[in-house]
mmCIF file of C-alpha atoms in Angstrom:
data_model
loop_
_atom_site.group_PDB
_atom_site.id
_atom_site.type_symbol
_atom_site.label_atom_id
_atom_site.label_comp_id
_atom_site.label_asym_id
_atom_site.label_seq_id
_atom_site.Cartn_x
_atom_site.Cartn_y
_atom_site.Cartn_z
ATOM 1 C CA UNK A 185 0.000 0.000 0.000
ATOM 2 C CA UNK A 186 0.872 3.325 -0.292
ATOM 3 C CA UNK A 187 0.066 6.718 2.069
ATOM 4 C CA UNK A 188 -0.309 10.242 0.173
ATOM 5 C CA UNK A 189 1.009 12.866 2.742
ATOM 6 C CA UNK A 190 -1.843 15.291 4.051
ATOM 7 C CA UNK A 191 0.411 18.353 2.253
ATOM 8 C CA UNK A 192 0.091 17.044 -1.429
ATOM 9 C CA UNK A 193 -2.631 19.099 -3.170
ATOM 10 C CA UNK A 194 -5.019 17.843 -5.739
ATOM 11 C CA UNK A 195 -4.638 17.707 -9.470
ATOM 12 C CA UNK A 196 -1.737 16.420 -11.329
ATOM 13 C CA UNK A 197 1.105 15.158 -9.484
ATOM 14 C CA UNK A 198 4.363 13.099 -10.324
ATOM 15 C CA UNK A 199 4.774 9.619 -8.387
ATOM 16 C CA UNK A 200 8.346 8.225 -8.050
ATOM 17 C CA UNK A 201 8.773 4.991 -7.310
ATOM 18 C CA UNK A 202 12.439 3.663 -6.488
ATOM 19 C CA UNK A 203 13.815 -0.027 -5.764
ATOM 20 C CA UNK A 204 16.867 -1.899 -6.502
ATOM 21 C CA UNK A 205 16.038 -2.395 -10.163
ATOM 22 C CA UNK A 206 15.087 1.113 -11.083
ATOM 23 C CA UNK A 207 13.147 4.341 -10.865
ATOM 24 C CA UNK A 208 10.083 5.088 -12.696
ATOM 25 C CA UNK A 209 8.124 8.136 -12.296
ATOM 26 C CA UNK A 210 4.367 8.369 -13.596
ATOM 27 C CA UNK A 211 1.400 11.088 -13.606
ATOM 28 C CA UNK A 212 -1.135 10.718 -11.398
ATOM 29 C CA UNK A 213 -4.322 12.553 -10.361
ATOM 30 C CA UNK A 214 -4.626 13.333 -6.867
ATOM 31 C CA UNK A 215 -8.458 13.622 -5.712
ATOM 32 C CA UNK A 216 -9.789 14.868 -2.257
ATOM 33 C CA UNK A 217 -11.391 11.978 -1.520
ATOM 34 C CA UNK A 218 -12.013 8.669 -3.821
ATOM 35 C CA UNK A 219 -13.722 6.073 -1.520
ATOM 36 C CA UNK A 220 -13.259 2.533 -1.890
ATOM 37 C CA UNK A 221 -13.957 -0.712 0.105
ATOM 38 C CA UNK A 222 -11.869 -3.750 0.408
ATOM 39 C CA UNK A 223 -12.912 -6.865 -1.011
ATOM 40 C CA UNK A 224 -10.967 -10.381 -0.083
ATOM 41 C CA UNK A 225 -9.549 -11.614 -3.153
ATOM 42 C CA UNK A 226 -10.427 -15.115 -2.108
ATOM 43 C CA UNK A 227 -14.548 -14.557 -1.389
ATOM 44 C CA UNK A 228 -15.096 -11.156 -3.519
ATOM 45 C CA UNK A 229 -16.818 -10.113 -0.510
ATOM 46 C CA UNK A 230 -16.301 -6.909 1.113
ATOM 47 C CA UNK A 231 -13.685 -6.689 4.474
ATOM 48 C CA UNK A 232 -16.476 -5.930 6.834
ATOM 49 C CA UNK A 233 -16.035 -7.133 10.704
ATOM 50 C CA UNK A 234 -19.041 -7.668 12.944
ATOM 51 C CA UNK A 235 -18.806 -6.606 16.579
ATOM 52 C CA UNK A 236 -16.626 -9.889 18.852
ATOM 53 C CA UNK A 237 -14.279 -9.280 15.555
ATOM 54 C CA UNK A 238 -15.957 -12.021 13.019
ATOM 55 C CA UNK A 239 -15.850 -11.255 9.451
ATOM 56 C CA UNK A 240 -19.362 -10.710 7.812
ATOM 57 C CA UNK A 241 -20.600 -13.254 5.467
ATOM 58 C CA UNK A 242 -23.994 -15.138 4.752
ATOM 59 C CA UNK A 243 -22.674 -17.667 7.367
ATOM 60 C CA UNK A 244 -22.024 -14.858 10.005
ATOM 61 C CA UNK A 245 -24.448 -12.267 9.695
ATOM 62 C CA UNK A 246 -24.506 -8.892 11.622
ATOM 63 C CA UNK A 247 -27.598 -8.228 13.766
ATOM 64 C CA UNK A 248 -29.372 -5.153 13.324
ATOM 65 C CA UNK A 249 -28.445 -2.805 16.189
ATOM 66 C CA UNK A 250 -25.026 -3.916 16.628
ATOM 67 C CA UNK A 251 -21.781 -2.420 15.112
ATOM 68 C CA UNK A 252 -19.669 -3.336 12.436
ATOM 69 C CA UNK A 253 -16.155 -2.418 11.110
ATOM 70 C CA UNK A 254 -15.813 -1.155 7.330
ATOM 71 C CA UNK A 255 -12.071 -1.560 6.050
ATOM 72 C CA UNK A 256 -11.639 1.361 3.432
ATOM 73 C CA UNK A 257 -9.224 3.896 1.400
ATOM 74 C CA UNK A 258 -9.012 6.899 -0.025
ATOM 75 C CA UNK A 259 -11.025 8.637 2.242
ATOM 76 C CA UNK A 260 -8.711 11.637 2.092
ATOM 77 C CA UNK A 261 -7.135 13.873 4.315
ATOM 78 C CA UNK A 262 -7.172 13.418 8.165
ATOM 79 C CA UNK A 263 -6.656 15.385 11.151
ATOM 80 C CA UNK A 264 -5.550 14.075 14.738
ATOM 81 C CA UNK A 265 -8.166 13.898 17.141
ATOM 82 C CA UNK A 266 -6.693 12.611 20.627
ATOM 83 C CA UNK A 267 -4.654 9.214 19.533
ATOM 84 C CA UNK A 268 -6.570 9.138 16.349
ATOM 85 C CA UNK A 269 -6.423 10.235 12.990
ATOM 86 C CA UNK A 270 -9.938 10.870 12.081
ATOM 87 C CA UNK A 271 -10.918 11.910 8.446
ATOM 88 C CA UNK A 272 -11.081 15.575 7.478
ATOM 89 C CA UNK A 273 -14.306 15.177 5.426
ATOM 90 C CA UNK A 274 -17.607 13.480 6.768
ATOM 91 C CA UNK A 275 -18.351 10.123 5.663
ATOM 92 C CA UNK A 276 -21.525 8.661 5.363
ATOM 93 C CA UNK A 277 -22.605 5.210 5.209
ATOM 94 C CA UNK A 278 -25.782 3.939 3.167
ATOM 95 C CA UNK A 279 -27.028 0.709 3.930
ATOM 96 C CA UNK A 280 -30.240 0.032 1.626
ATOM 97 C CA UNK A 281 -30.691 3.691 0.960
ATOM 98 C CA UNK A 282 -30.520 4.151 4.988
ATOM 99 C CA UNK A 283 -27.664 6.891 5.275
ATOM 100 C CA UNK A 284 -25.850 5.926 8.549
ATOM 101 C CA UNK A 285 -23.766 8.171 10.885
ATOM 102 C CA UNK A 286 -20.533 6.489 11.771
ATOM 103 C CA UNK A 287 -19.014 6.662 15.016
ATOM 104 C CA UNK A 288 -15.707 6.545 13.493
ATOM 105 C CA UNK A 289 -13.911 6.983 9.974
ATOM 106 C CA UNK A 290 -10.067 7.422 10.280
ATOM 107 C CA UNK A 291 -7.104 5.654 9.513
ATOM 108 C CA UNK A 292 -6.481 1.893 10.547
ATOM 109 C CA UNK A 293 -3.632 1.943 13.520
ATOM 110 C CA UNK A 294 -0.474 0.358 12.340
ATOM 111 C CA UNK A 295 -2.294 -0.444 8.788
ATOM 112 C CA UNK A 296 -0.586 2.181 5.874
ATOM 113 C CA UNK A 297 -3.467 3.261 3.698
ATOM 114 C CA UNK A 298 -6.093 1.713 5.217
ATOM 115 C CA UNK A 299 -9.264 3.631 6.568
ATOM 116 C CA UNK A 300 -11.696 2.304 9.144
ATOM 117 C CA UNK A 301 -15.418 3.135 9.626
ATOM 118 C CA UNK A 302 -16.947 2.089 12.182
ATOM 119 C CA UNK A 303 -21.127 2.099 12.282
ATOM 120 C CA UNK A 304 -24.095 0.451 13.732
ATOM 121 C CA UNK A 305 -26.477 -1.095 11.563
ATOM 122 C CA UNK A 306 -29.610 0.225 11.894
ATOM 123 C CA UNK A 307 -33.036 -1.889 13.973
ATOM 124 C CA UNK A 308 -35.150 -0.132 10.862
ATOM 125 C CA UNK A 309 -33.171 -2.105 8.074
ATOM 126 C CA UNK A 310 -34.479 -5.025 6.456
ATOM 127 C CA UNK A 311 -32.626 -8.141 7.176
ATOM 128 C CA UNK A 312 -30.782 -10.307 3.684
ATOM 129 C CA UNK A 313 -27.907 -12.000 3.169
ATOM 130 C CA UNK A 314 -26.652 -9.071 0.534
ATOM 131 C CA UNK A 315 -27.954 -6.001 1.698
ATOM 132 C CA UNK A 316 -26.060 -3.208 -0.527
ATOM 133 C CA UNK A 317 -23.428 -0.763 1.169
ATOM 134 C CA UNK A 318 -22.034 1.922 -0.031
ATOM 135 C CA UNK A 319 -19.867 4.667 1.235
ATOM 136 C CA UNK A 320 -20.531 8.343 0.827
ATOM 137 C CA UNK A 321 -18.283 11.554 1.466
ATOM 138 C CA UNK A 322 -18.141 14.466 -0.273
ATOM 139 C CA UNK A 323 -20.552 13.624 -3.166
ATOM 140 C CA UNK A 324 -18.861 10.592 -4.242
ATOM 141 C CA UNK A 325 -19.834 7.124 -3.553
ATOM 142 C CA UNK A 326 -17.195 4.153 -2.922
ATOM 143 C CA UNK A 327 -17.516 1.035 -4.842
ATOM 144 C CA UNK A 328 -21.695 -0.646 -3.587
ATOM 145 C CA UNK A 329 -20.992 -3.798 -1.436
ATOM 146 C CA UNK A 330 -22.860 -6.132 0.341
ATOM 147 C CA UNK A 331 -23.311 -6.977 4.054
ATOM 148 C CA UNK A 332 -25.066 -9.972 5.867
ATOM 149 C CA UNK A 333 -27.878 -8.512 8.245
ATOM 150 C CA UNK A 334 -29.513 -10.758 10.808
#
């Protein structure tokens, strides 16, 4: 993975990259924010924890009411806020057209360009085993996955 420092601005940039076997520099266009959540390469589904730390799936469905952990990028610039970095622009999350305050959205400790948003599943929301999710900050929408609701 790779971090963007907080002092880059947006628009057209040069990226560098050096190893033992060259350099290579390419043009790239830095955004404020370009959502996206991870998917395991293994399942396709999306990296979504339930509360007690068990990954979501059709076999381990959240339960409405309780919390669960979104693993994201490119949420953008953060700021500190105590020990964390939280993220500089709101996110949203929208479960089924439900648009969902997190608690949290900041970056992953110890985890280099990963974002976590944390958020409790609505009792209102209709329970499925691929209930679309989608995150939202600053008019743009991350990549629609699905979630297991109990």
């Amino acid at each position: 993975n790779l971090e963007i420092p907080n002092d880059v601005p947006v628009g057209t940039q040069t990226l560098r990259l050096q190893s033992p076997y060259g350099t290579v520099e390419l043009p790239i266009s830095m955004l404020a924010v370009a959502p996206a959540i991870f998917r395991d390469t293994e399942s396709g589904r999306a990296v979504i924890v339930n509360t007690g730390g068990v990954v979501n799936s059709p076999a381990a469905p959240v339960n409405r009411g309780s919390a669960i952990t979104i693993y994201s990028t490119g949420l953008g610039r953060t700021v500190t806020q105590g020990r964390n970095q939280v993220v500089a622009e709101p996110v949203r999350v929208v479960i089924q057209d439900v648009e969902v305050n997190p608690s949290f959205a900041g970056k992953a400790e110890g985890l280099i360009g990963v974002y976590i948003v944390n958020v409790t599943v609505p009792a209102a929301i209709p329970p499925g085993l691929a209930v679309p999710l989608v995150l939202r900050q600053s008019g743009v929408e991350s990549n629609s996955v699905s979630v297991a609701i109990r």
